[in-house]
Structures are given as C-alpha cells and as structure tokens.
Short mmCIF file of C-alpha atoms in Angstrom, two decimals:
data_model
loop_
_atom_site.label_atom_id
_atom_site.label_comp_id
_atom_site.label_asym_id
_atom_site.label_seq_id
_atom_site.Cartn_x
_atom_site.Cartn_y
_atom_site.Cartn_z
CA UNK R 164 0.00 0.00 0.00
CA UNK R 165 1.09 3.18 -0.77
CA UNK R 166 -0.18 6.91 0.45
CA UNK R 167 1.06 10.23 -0.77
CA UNK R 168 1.45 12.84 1.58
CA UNK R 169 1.45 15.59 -1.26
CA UNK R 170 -1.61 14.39 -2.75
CA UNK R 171 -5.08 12.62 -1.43
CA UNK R 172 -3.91 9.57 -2.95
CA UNK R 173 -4.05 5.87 -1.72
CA UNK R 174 -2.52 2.76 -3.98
CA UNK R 175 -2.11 -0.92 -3.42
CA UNK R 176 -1.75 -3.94 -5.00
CA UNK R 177 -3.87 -6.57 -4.96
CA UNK R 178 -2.82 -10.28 -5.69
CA UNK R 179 -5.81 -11.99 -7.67
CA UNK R 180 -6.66 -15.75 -7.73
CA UNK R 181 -5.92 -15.91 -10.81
CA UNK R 182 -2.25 -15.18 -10.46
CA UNK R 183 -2.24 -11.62 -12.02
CA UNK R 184 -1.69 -8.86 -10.04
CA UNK R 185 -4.00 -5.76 -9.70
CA UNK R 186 -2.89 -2.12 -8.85
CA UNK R 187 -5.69 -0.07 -7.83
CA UNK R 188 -5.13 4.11 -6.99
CA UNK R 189 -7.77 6.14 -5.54
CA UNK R 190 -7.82 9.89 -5.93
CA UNK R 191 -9.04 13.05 -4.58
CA UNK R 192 -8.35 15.83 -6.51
CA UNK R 193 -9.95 19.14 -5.00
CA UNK R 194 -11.96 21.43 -6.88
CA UNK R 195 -10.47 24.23 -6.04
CA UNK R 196 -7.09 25.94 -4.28
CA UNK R 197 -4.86 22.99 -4.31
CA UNK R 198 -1.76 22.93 -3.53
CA UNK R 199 -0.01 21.54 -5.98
CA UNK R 200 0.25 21.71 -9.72
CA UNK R 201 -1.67 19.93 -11.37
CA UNK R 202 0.72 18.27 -13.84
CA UNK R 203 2.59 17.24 -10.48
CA UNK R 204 -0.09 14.68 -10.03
CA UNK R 205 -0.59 13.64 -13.33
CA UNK R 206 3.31 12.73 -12.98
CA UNK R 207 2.54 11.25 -9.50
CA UNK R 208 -0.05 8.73 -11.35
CA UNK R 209 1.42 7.70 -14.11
CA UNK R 210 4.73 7.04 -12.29
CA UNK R 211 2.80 4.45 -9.71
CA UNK R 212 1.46 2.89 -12.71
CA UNK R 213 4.16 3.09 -14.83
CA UNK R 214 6.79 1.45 -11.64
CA UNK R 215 3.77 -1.16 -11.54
CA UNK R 216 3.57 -2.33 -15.24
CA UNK R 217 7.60 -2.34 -15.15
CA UNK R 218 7.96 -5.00 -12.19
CA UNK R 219 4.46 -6.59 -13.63
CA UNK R 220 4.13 -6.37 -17.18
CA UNK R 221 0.63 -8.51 -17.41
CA UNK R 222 -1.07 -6.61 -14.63
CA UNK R 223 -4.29 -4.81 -14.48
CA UNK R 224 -3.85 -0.55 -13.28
CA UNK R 225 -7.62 0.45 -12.05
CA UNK R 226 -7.28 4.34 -11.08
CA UNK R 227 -10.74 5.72 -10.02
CA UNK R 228 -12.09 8.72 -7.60
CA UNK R 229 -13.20 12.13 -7.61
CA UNK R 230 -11.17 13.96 -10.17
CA UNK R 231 -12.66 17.09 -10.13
CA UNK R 232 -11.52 18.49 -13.91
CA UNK R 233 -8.40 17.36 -13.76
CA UNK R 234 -7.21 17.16 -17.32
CA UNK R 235 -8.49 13.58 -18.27
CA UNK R 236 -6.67 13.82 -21.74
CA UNK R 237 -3.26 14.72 -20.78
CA UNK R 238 -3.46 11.71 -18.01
CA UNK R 239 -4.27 9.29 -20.46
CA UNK R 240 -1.53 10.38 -22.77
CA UNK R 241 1.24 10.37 -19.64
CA UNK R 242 -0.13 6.93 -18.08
CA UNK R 243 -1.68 5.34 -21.25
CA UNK R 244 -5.05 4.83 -19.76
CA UNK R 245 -7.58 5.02 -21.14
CA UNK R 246 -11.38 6.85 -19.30
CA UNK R 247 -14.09 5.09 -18.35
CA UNK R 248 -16.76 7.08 -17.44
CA UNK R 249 -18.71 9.37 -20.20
CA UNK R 250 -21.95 10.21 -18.16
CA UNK R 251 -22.60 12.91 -15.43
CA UNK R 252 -21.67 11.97 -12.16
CA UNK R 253 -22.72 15.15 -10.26
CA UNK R 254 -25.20 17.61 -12.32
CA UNK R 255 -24.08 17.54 -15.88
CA UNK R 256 -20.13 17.46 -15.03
CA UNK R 257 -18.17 14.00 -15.08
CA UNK R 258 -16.19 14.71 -11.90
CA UNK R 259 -15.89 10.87 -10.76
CA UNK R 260 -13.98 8.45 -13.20
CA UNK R 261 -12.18 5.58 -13.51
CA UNK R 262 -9.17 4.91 -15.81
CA UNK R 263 -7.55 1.94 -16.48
CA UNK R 264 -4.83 -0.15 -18.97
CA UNK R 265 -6.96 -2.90 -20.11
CA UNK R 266 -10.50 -1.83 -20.82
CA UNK R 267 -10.79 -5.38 -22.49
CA UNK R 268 -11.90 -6.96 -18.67
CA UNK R 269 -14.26 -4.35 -17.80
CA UNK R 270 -17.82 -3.93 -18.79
CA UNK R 271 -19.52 -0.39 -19.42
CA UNK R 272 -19.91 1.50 -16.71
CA UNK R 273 -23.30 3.47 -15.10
CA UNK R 274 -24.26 4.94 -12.43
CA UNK R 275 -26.50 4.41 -8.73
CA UNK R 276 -27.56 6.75 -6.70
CA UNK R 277 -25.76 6.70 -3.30
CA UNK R 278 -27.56 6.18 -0.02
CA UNK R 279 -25.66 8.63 2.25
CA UNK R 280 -26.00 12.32 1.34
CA UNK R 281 -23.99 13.17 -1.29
CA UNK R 282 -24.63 15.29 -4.69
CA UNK R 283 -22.28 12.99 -6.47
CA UNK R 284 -23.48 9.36 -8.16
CA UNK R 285 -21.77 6.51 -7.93
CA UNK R 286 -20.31 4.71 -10.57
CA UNK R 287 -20.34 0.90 -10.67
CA UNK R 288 -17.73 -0.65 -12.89
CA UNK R 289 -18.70 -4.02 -14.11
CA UNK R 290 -15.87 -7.03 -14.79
CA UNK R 291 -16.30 -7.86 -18.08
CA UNK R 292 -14.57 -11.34 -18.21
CA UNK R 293 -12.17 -13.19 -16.30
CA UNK R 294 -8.38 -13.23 -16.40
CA UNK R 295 -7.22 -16.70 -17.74
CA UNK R 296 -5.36 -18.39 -14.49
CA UNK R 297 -1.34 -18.04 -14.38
CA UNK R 298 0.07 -21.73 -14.77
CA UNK R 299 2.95 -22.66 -12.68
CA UNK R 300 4.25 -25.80 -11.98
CA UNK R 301 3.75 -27.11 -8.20
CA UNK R 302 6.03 -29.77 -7.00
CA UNK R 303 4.81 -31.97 -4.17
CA UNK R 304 7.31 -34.33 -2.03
CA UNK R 305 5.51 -38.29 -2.42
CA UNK R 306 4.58 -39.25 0.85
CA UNK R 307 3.21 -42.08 0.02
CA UNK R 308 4.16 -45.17 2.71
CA UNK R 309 6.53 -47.09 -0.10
CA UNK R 310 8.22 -43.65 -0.64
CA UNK R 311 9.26 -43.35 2.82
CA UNK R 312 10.85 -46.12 3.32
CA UNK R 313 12.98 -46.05 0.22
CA UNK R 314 13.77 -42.30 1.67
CA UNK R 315 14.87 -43.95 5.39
CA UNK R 316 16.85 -46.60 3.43
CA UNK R 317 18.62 -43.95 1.37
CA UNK R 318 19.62 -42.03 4.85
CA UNK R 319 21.05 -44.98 6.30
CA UNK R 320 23.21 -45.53 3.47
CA UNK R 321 24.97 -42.12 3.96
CA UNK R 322 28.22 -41.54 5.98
CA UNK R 323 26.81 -38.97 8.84
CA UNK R 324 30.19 -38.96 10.36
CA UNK R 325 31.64 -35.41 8.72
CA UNK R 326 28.24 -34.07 10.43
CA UNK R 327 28.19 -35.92 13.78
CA UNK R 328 31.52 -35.61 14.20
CA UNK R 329 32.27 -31.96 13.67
CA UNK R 330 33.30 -29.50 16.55
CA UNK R 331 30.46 -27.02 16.32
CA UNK R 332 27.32 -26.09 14.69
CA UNK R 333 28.67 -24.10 11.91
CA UNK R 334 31.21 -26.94 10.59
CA UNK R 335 28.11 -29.74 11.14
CA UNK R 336 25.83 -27.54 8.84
CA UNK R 337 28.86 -26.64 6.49
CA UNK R 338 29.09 -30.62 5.74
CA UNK R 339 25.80 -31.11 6.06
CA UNK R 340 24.58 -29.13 3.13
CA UNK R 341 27.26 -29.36 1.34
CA UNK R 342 29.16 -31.97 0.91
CA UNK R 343 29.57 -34.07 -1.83
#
C-alpha cells in the first residue's frame, strides 16, 4: 500500500486468484485551491502505474475517484489509460472516473444513486470477463508409505560422520549441506 502525503492519494496492489496482479489508486483531486500543480499529479499517477507495469508487465492498473476536472486527456496520454466514465456523475459534469490499462476486462460502466448524502453518483464498474489463471508448476514431495521407506533406506546408506563428528554447529551444517 502506498499513500502520498502531497496528494489525497491511496494505492495498493492486490494479488488476484488468478495469479495476475492488480494495482488499484484512488484519488481526490480538489476542486479548487490545491496545492499543488496539477501536472505534479498527473506525474505522480502515471509514475505508480508506470513502476507497476515495469515490475508486472501482465497486470491490471484500475485508477478511479473524484477527479474534479483534472485534465483527463493529458493523463491518459502520460499513463496510457484510457477513461471510463462518459456520463454525469454530479449535475451535468463527469467529476468521478475511472481509468484503467486494459478496458478489455471491464464492462460499461453506469451509475447508482448513493444512499448517504452526497450530490455525487456513484459509478459501478462491471468485470467484463475473467483473467485466464497463471500456470505454474507445483512440485509436491511423495509421501506415500513405499516412498518413505525407500527415503529412510537412502539415509542410512549415507556416511553422517563429517556431520556428527564436527566440533560445532557451523562446521556440522557446512558438511551437512554441502558436501559431496
């Protein structure tokens, strides 16, 4: 997890069962008298996602919140997401949004009215379809009866001596994993 102190910002990364990983940032930009530029945080975002895609190059950047015209274009150029959301989301501005890098696994979004008192709607982003699992092979040790007996047998058969005989811990473990 990750939270900016310059901006109202929270990221964090969310491991999926699939196997892909999932960045998600939430935002807060203020309508008025920040204090901050406002390229600054359209910098800010596509560095997080940018430091994301480079350590996971398959993984799914979600960035949603109340963006309050910030300059949707220029953060889709500098990030490379792409907008969501092209309906009113308080009166007849888009002020809430969600961006993201693979608009392939998301349905359209719309909008529900809130229950708690609020002038803003809130916008429900659907999955669209689901990410194809990450295959990795799992190796298991047999314990099967038969298995552990040929494993005793092989144990026996070893000279423990270099190990049992050593003067201290550190020379028993030196022999121990790894001699020849």
């Amino acid at each position: 997890m990750c939270k900016s102190n310059s901006y109202e910002s929270i990221s964090l990364t969310i491991g999926l069962p699939s196997g892909h990983e999932l960045l998600v940032i939430g935002v807060y930009h203020p309508p008025s008298k920040f204090q901050y530029r406002e390229a600054d945080l359209i910098d800010y975002i596509s560095e997080i996602s940018d430091n994301f895609l480079d350590r996971c190059p398959n993984g799914v950047v979600l960035c949603g919140g109340d963006l309050n015209h910030l300059d949707l274009n220029m953060l889709s150029i500098m990030s490379g997401l792409t907008v969501l959301v092209d309906f009113p989301t308080r009166g007849d501005s888009v002020l809430d949004n969600c961006l993201t890098n693979r608009t392939e696994l998301f349905s359209s979004p719309f909008s529900i009215y809130a229950l708690m008192k609020t002038a803003h709607c809130g916008v429900i982003l659907p999955a669209g379809r689901k990410l194809k699992p990450v295959r990795s092979e799992v190796k298991f040790r047999d314990y099967r009866d038969h298995k552990k007996i040929l494993f005793e047998r092989k144990l026996q058969e070893c000279d423990w001596s270099s190990v049992t005989d050593a003067q201290d811990v550190e020379t028993a473990s030196t022999f121990f994993y790894f001699a020849s």
